[in-house]
Coordinates of C-alpha atoms in Angstrom, one line a residue:
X160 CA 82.8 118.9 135.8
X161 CA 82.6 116.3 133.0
X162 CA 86.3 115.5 131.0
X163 CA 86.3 117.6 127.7
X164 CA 85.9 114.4 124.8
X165 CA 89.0 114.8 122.8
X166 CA 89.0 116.1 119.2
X167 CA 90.7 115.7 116.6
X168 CA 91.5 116.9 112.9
X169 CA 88.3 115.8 110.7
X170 CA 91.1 115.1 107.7
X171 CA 94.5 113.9 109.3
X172 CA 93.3 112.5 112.7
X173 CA 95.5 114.7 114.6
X174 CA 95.0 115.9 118.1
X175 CA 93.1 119.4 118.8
X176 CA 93.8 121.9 121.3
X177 CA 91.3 122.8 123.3
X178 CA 89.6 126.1 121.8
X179 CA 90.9 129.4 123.6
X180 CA 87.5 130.9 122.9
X181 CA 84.7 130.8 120.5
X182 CA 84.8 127.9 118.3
X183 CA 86.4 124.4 118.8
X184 CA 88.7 124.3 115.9
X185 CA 87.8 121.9 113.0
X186 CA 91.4 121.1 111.1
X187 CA 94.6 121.3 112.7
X188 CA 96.4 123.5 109.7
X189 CA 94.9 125.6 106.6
X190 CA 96.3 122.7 104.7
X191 CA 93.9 120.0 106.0
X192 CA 91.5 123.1 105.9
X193 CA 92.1 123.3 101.9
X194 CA 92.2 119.4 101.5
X195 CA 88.6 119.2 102.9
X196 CA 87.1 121.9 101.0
X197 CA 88.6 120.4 98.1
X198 CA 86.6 117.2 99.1
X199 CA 83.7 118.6 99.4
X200 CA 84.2 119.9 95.5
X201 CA 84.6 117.1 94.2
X202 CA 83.8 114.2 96.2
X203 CA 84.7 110.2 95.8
X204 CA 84.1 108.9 92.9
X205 CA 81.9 105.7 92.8
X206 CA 83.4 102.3 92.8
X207 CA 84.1 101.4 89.0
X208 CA 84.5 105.0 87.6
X209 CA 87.4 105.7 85.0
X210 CA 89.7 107.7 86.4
X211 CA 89.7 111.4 86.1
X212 CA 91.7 112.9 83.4
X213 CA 94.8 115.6 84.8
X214 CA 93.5 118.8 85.9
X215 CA 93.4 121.4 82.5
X216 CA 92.5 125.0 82.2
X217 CA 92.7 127.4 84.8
X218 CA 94.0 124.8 87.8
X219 CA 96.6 122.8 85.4
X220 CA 97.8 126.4 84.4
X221 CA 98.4 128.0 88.2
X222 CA 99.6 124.5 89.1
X223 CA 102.1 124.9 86.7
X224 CA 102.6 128.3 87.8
X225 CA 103.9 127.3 91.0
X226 CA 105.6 123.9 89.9
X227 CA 107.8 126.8 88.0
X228 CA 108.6 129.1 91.1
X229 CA 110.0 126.2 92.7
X230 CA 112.2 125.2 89.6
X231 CA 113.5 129.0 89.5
X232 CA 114.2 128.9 93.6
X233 CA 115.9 125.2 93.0
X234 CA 118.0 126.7 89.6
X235 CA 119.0 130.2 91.4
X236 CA 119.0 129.5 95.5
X237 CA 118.7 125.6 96.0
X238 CA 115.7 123.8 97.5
X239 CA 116.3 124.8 100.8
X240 CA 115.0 128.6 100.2
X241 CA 112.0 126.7 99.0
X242 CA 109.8 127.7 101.0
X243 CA 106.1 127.2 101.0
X244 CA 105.7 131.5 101.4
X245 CA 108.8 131.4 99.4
X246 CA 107.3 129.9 96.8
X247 CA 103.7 131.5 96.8
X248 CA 105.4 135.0 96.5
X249 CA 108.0 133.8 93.5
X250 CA 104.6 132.4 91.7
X251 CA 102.8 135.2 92.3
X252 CA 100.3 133.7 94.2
X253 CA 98.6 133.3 98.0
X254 CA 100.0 131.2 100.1
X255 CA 96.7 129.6 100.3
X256 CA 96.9 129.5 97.1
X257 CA 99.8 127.1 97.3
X258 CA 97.9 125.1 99.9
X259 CA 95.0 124.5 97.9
X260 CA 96.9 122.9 94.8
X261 CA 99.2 121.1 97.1
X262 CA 98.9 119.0 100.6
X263 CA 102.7 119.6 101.5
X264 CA 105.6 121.2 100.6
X265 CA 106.9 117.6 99.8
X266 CA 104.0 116.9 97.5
X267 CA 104.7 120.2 95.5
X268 CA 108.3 119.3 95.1
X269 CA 108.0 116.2 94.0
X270 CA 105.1 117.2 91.5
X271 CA 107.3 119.8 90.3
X272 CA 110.2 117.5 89.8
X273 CA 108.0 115.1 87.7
X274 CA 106.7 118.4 85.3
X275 CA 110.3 119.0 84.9
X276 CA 110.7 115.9 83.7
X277 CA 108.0 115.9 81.6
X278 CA 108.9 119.2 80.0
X279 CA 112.6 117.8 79.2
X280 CA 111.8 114.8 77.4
X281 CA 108.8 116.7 75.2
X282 CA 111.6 119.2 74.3
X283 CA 113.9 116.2 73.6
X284 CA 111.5 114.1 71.8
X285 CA 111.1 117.2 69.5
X286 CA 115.1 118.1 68.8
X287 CA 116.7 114.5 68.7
X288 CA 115.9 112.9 65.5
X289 CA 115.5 109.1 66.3
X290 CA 117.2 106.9 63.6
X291 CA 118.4 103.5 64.5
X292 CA 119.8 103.4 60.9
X293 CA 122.7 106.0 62.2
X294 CA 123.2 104.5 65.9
X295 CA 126.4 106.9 66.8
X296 CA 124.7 110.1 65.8
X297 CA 121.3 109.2 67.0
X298 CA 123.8 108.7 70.5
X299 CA 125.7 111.6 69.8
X300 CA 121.9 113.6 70.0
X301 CA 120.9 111.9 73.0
X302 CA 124.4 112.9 75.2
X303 CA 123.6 116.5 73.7
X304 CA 120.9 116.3 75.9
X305 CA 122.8 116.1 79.0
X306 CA 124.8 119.4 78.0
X307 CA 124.1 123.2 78.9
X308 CA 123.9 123.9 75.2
X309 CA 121.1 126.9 75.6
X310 CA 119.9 128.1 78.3
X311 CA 116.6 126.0 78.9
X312 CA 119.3 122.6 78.9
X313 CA 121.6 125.0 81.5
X314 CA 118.3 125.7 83.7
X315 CA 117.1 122.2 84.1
X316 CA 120.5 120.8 84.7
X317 CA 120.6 123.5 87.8
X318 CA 117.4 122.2 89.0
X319 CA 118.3 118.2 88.7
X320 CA 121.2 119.1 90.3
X321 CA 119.8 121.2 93.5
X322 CA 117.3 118.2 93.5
X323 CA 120.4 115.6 93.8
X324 CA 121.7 117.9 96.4
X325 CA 118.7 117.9 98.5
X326 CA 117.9 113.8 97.8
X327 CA 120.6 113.6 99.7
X328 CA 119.2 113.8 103.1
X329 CA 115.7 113.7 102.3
X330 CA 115.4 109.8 101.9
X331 CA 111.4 110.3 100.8
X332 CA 112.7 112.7 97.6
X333 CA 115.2 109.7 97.4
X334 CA 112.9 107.2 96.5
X335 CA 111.4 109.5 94.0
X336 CA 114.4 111.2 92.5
X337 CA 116.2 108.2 92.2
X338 CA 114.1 105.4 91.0
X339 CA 115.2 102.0 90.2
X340 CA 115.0 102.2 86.6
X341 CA 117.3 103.6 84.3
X342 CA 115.7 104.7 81.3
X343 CA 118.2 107.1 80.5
X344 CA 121.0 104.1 80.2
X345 CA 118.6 101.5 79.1
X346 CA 118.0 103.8 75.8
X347 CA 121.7 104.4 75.6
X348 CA 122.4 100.9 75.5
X349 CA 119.6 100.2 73.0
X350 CA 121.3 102.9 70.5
X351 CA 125.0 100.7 71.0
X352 CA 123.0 97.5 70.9
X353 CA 121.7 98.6 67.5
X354 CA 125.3 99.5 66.4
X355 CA 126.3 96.0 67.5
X356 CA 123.6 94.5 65.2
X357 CA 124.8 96.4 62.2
X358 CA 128.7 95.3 62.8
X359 CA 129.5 99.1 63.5
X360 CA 130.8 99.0 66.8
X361 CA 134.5 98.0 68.3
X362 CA 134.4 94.2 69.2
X363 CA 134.1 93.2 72.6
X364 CA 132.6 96.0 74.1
X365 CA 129.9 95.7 76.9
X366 CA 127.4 98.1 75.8
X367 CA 125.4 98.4 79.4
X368 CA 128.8 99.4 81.2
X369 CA 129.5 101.5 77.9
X370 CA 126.3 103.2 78.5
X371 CA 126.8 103.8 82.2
X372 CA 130.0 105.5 81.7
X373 CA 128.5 107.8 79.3
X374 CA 125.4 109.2 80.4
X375 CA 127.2 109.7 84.4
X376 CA 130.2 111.6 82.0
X377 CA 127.9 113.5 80.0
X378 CA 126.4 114.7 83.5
X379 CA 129.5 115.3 84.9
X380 CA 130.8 117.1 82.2
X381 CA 127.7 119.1 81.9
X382 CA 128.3 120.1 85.4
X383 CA 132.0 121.0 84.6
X384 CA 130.5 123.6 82.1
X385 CA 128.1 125.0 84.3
X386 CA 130.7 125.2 86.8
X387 CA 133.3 127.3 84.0
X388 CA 135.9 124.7 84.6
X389 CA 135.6 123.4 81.0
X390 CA 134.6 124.5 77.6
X391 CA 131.3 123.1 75.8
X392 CA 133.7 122.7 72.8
X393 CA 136.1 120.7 75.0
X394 CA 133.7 118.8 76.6
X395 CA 132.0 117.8 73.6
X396 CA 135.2 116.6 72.1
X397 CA 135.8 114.1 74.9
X398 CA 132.6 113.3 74.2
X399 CA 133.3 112.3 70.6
X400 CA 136.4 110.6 71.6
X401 CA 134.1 108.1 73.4
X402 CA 131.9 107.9 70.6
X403 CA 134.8 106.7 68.2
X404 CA 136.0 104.4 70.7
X405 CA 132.8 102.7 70.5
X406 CA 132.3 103.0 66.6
X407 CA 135.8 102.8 65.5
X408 CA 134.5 102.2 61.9
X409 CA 132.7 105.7 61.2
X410 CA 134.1 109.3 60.7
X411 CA 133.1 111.5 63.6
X412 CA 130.8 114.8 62.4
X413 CA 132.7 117.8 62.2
X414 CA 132.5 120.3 64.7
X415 CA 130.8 123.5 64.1
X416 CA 134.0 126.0 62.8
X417 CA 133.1 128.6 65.3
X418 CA 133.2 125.7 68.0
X419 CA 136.4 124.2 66.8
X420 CA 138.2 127.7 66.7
X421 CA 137.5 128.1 70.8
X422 CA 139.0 124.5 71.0
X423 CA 142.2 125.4 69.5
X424 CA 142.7 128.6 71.4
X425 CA 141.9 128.3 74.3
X426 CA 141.1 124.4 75.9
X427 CA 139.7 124.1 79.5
X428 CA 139.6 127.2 81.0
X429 CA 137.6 129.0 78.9
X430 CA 134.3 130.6 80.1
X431 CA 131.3 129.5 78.1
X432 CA 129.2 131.6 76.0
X433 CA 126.4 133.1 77.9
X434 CA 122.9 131.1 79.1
X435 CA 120.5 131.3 76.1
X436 CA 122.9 131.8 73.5
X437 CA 123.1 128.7 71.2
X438 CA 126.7 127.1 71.0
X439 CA 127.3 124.1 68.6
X440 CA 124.8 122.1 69.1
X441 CA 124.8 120.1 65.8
X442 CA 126.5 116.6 65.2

């Protein structure tokens, strides 16, 4: 009897099993199975075409969809109840509906961390009011950032942070999680570089260390508030005492009364004002 030739997956290259009956099987998951029908949709582009816009309509919309179930599991369970069926059930969706938007579970967190990402800093761009004429409260806007101060700041800080968590051991959501760069720093250091220009800053300072220690505090603190172990209105004060450290020369912005009553009365313990309800967020 002649040695069955071997088989293998038409999209990955993996090994087939021999079929049990009927059919010799094709793909070696429903995943591959999606991935080639979506092939077959939309085949290679020829050599020298632009390259295809981001998906809109209908399939940007549901991939959104899911991208948001994971960022709900990530804020309210971690990523390890993440799930592919998880996921496809919080979404309201198939789980081949999952499949066909993403190859892995891998791929759809890291897409979901990068719309994340691109949601926060649309939402920043639109509250932080960039003027390098005023470099301490253009700063003081950006560190707001890094604070639960409504509930969409709280909910994305729960995600980042379930994301840190799972970085941890996963050395692949490492490299994309935690990429070289520092934007985040660079920019703070910009903002005290332009305060150093204008003569407003204390002498001496080294504004990239300066800017290290405050965007890993404002995290931290952030954190602190999420946890209940400090008040926004205390937190933000040892934020401000950083600020005038740095720009000894100008008057810090009053805090918000309502803000600065909590301060007095109560101090570290005191539990924060509900996620979504606004709490002093001007400079």
């Amino acid at each position: 009897m002649r040695d069955e030739k071997k088989r293998a997956c038409k999209v990955c290259g993996a090994a087939l099993p021999g079929p049990a009956r009927g059919r010799p099987p094709v793909y070696c998951s429903r995943s591959c199975q999606a991935r080639a029908y979506r092939r077959r949709r939309q085949p290679l582009p020829e050599p020298g075409t632009p390259p295809v816009s981001p998906p809109t309509g209908i399939r940007a919309r549901q991939r959104r969809r899911i991208a948001e179930a994971v960022w709900r599991i990530a804020a309210g369970q971690g990523l390890d109840a993440a799930s592919m069926r998880r996921i496809a059930a919080e979404a309201g969706v198939s789980l081949r509906a999952v499949q066909y938007h993403f190859d892995s579970k891998h791929a759809l967190l890291v897409d979901a961390l990068r719309l994340l990402h691109e949601e926060n800093e649309r939402l920043a761009r639109a509250r932080i009011p960039y003027d390098m004429t005023d470099p301490r409260a253009l700063l003081r806007a950006v560190l707001d950032e890094f604070l639960p101060l409504d509930a969409q700041r709280a909910f994305a800080l729960r995600v980042f942070t379930a994301y840190y968590a799972r970085s941890l051991t996963d050395p692949e959501l490492a490299a994309v999680f935690l990429a070289a760069e520092q934007p985040l720093e660079d920019l703070v250091a910009d903002i005290i570089g332009a305060g150093q220009a204008a003569g407003s800053t204390a002498p001496g300072i080294d504004r990239a260390h300066e800017a290290d220690l405050l965007v890993s505090g404002a995290v931290g603190l952030g954190l602190d508030v999420i946890h209940e172990r400090r008040s926004l209105s205390g937190v933000r004060k040892v934020l401000e005492y950083h600020l005038a450290r740095i720009f000894p020369a100008e008057a810090a912005g009053p805090l918000e009364t309502a803000e600065a009553a909590e301060a007095a009365g109560h101090g570290h313990g005191h539990r924060p004002s509900p996620p979504g309800q606004r709490q002093g967020t001007g400079p």
